[in-house]
Structures are given as C-alpha cells and as structure tokens.
PDB file of C-alpha atoms in Angstrom:
ATOM      1  CA  MET G   1     278.567 136.759   2.058  1.00  0.00           C
ATOM      2  CA  GLN G   2     275.530 139.008   2.297  1.00  0.00           C
ATOM      3  CA  LYS G   3     273.384 139.340  -0.801  1.00  0.00           C
ATOM      4  CA  GLN G   4     272.595 142.684  -2.353  1.00  0.00           C
ATOM      5  CA  PHE G   5     269.004 144.023  -2.381  1.00  0.00           C
ATOM      6  CA  VAL G   6     268.023 144.326  -6.050  1.00  0.00           C
ATOM      7  CA  THR G   7     265.160 146.727  -6.831  1.00  0.00           C
ATOM      8  CA  PRO G   8     263.481 147.831 -10.047  1.00  0.00           C
ATOM      9  CA  ASP G   9     264.198 151.154 -11.689  1.00  0.00           C
ATOM     10  CA  PRO G  10     261.889 153.813 -10.160  1.00  0.00           C
ATOM     11  CA  GLN G  11     260.423 154.396 -13.641  1.00  0.00           C
ATOM     12  CA  ASP G  12     259.277 150.752 -13.703  1.00  0.00           C
ATOM     13  CA  LEU G  13     257.292 151.424 -10.520  1.00  0.00           C
ATOM     14  CA  VAL G  14     255.754 154.504 -12.151  1.00  0.00           C
ATOM     15  CA  ASN G  15     254.829 152.481 -15.237  1.00  0.00           C
ATOM     16  CA  ALA G  16     253.254 149.655 -13.191  1.00  0.00           C
ATOM     17  CA  LEU G  17     251.621 151.624 -10.370  1.00  0.00           C
ATOM     18  CA  GLY G  18     251.189 155.148 -11.696  1.00  0.00           C
ATOM     19  CA  VAL G  19     253.050 156.719  -8.777  1.00  0.00           C
ATOM     20  CA  GLU G  20     256.651 157.724  -8.338  1.00  0.00           C
ATOM     21  CA  PRO G  21     258.697 156.575  -5.333  1.00  0.00           C
ATOM     22  CA  GLU G  22     259.825 159.448  -3.126  1.00  0.00           C
ATOM     23  CA  THR G  23     263.128 159.600  -1.280  1.00  0.00           C
ATOM     24  CA  THR G  24     262.208 159.627   2.430  1.00  0.00           C
ATOM     25  CA  GLY G  25     265.628 159.180   3.984  1.00  0.00           C
ATOM     26  CA  GLU G  26     269.212 158.831   2.877  1.00  0.00           C
ATOM     27  CA  THR G  27     268.615 155.425   1.319  1.00  0.00           C
ATOM     28  CA  GLN G  28     264.854 154.868   1.718  1.00  0.00           C
ATOM     29  CA  MET G  29     262.215 155.142  -0.999  1.00  0.00           C
ATOM     30  CA  THR G  30     258.494 155.363  -0.218  1.00  0.00           C
ATOM     31  CA  VAL G  31     255.610 154.661  -2.563  1.00  0.00           C
ATOM     32  CA  SER G  32     252.320 156.199  -1.431  1.00  0.00           C
ATOM     33  CA  LEU G  33     249.482 154.200  -2.949  1.00  0.00           C
ATOM     34  CA  PHE G  34     246.459 156.196  -1.746  1.00  0.00           C
ATOM     35  CA  ASP G  35     245.802 157.861  -5.111  1.00  0.00           C
ATOM     36  CA  VAL G  36     246.011 154.468  -6.804  1.00  0.00           C
ATOM     37  CA  THR G  37     244.049 152.263  -4.400  1.00  0.00           C
ATOM     38  CA  GLY G  38     241.898 154.656  -2.359  1.00  0.00           C
ATOM     39  CA  GLU G  39     243.481 152.996   0.684  1.00  0.00           C
ATOM     40  CA  ASP G  40     245.850 154.656   3.164  1.00  0.00           C
ATOM     41  CA  LEU G  41     248.694 152.403   2.041  1.00  0.00           C
ATOM     42  CA  THR G  42     252.436 153.042   1.833  1.00  0.00           C
ATOM     43  CA  PHE G  43     255.267 150.753   0.822  1.00  0.00           C
ATOM     44  CA  SER G  44     258.853 151.681   1.704  1.00  0.00           C
ATOM     45  CA  TYR G  45     262.127 150.030   0.849  1.00  0.00           C
ATOM     46  CA  ASN G  46     265.696 150.672   1.894  1.00  0.00           C
ATOM     47  CA  VAL G  47     268.336 149.239  -0.431  1.00  0.00           C
ATOM     48  CA  VAL G  48     271.255 149.772   1.953  1.00  0.00           C
ATOM     49  CA  GLY G  49     269.320 148.504   4.996  1.00  0.00           C
ATOM     50  CA  GLN G  50     267.868 145.619   2.940  1.00  0.00           C
ATOM     51  CA  SER G  51     264.466 146.252   4.488  1.00  0.00           C
ATOM     52  CA  VAL G  52     260.879 146.917   3.493  1.00  0.00           C
ATOM     53  CA  SER G  53     257.847 148.170   5.362  1.00  0.00           C
ATOM     54  CA  VAL G  54     254.146 148.238   4.632  1.00  0.00           C
ATOM     55  CA  HIS G  55     251.780 150.575   6.464  1.00  0.00           C
ATOM     56  CA  TRP G  56     248.061 150.174   5.798  1.00  0.00           C
ATOM     57  CA  ASN G  57     245.616 152.226   7.850  1.00  0.00           C
ATOM     58  CA  THR G  58     241.840 152.071   8.221  1.00  0.00           C
ATOM     59  CA  GLU G  59     239.631 154.971   7.122  1.00  0.00           C
ATOM     60  CA  SER G  60     239.725 156.272  10.708  1.00  0.00           C
ATOM     61  CA  GLY G  61     243.539 156.306  10.589  1.00  0.00           C
ATOM     62  CA  ASP G  62     244.056 153.319  12.874  1.00  0.00           C
ATOM     63  CA  PRO G  63     246.738 150.854  11.771  1.00  0.00           C
ATOM     64  CA  ALA G  64     245.278 147.852   9.942  1.00  0.00           C
ATOM     65  CA  LEU G  65     248.754 146.500   9.195  1.00  0.00           C
ATOM     66  CA  LYS G  66     252.266 147.613  10.120  1.00  0.00           C
ATOM     67  CA  LEU G  67     254.886 145.282   8.747  1.00  0.00           C
ATOM     68  CA  PHE G  68     258.683 145.592   8.736  1.00  0.00           C
ATOM     69  CA  ARG G  69     261.059 142.992   7.334  1.00  0.00           C
ATOM     70  CA  GLU G  70     264.834 142.850   6.981  1.00  0.00           C
ATOM     71  CA  GLY G  71     266.957 140.603   4.783  1.00  0.00           C
ATOM     72  CA  ALA G  72     265.335 141.677   1.511  1.00  0.00           C
ATOM     73  CA  THR G  73     267.206 140.431  -1.562  1.00  0.00           C
ATOM     74  CA  LEU G  74     264.826 141.194  -4.450  1.00  0.00           C
ATOM     75  CA  LEU G  75     261.918 143.548  -5.112  1.00  0.00           C
ATOM     76  CA  ARG G  76     260.044 142.867  -8.327  1.00  0.00           C
ATOM     77  CA  ILE G  77     256.831 143.942  -9.979  1.00  0.00           C
ATOM     78  CA  GLN G  78     254.565 141.080 -10.976  1.00  0.00           C
ATOM     79  CA  GLU G  79     251.801 141.797 -13.487  1.00  0.00           C
ATOM     80  CA  GLY G  80     249.302 139.528 -15.206  1.00  0.00           C
ATOM     81  CA  ASP G  81     245.594 138.680 -15.483  1.00  0.00           C
ATOM     82  CA  GLY G  82     244.607 142.152 -14.275  1.00  0.00           C
ATOM     83  CA  VAL G  83     246.685 141.747 -11.100  1.00  0.00           C
ATOM     84  CA  THR G  84     249.633 143.939 -10.167  1.00  0.00           C
ATOM     85  CA  GLU G  85     251.690 143.252  -7.085  1.00  0.00           C
ATOM     86  CA  LEU G  86     255.005 144.066  -5.513  1.00  0.00           C
ATOM     87  CA  VAL G  87     256.849 140.914  -4.517  1.00  0.00           C
ATOM     88  CA  VAL G  88     259.785 140.989  -2.102  1.00  0.00           C
ATOM     89  CA  GLU G  89     262.049 138.008  -1.605  1.00  0.00           C
ATOM     90  CA  PHE G  90     263.921 137.633   1.685  1.00  0.00           C
ATOM     91  CA  GLU G  91     266.841 135.600   2.867  1.00  0.00           C
ATOM     92  CA  THR G  92     268.419 135.685   6.307  1.00  0.00           C
ATOM     93  CA  GLN G  93     270.741 133.247   8.011  1.00  0.00           C
ATOM     94  CA  ASP G  94     267.737 131.360   9.398  1.00  0.00           C
ATOM     95  CA  THR G  95     264.814 132.042   7.058  1.00  0.00           C
ATOM     96  CA  THR G  96     263.714 132.539   3.467  1.00  0.00           C
ATOM     97  CA  GLY G  97     260.425 133.962   2.364  1.00  0.00           C
ATOM     98  CA  THR G  98     258.330 136.216   0.203  1.00  0.00           C
ATOM     99  CA  LEU G  99     256.030 139.134   0.813  1.00  0.00           C
ATOM    100  CA  GLY G 100     253.397 139.951  -1.783  1.00  0.00           C
ATOM    101  CA  LEU G 101     251.620 143.308  -1.736  1.00  0.00           C
ATOM    102  CA  ARG G 102     248.818 143.194  -4.278  1.00  0.00           C
ATOM    103  CA  VAL G 103     247.838 146.674  -5.457  1.00  0.00           C
ATOM    104  CA  PHE G 104     245.373 145.863  -8.281  1.00  0.00           C
ATOM    105  CA  PRO G 105     242.526 145.039  -8.533  1.00  0.00           C
ATOM    106  CA  ASN G 106     242.256 145.275  -4.720  1.00  0.00           C
ATOM    107  CA  VAL G 107     244.739 145.493  -1.878  1.00  0.00           C
ATOM    108  CA  SER G 108     245.936 142.373  -0.107  1.00  0.00           C
ATOM    109  CA  VAL G 109     249.096 141.271   1.655  1.00  0.00           C
ATOM    110  CA  MET G 110     250.454 137.721   1.676  1.00  0.00           C
ATOM    111  CA  GLU G 111     253.606 136.567   3.396  1.00  0.00           C
ATOM    112  CA  THR G 112     255.478 133.294   3.637  1.00  0.00           C
ATOM    113  CA  SER G 113     258.476 132.778   5.903  1.00  0.00           C
ATOM    114  CA  LEU G 114     260.218 129.425   6.189  1.00  0.00           C
ATOM    115  CA  LEU G 115     263.190 128.168   8.140  1.00  0.00           C
ATOM    116  CA  SER G 116     266.167 127.668   5.821  1.00  0.00           C
TER     117      SER G 116
END
C-alpha cells in the first residue's frame, strides 16, 4: 500500500518562512524564497504526485541545483537554534531517505538516500 504525502498547513509555512505557498498546477504548491533568502530559490511540492523539487540558481541565472524527487511521504518544518529548514522524508520500494533544505540562517541542501 502506498503511503500518503503529509504536508504542513500552508499557514505553518507562512509562519516559519514568511512567504505563502502559491498554487502552480492542479496539485502543486510552490514556495519562492528569494525575498526571504536573497537567493533565487524555489521549493515545490505535489501532494498527489508525492514529489518535491528544488531549483536554486546563481546570480547570473544559471542553475546551481535542480533536484526532483518522488516517493515523498512527509514534509515538515524543523526550527531550532536559529535554524529553519524544510525536511522531506521519502520512501520508495527500493529506497528511503531525507532531503533537508535549510533556509535560515543561510541556504544549504542536504540529502540522504539509502537502499531499503
């Protein structure tokens, strides 16, 4: 049985990040983080498609990171010690993992993917 992709209430994202997710497709939400981080950074998630994507571009507009993952089961906001990050947990038939997108105090992306 396939797990459901659980996401926080959009207001929780506003409270944590200061920006509201926008609907960018039938079932996709996109959070533009430029005003928050000064970086050309967007985070999108699709509850029905159980997927997330991160697009982070350089100042010249060239892609620094383009990441797309399927099999998302949980999106949560993690806050503490002056750090705020979006954490996505994944589970597919073959792998489990996490993706951490730190927004404060500076942007970083960390991912772990392990064979199940």
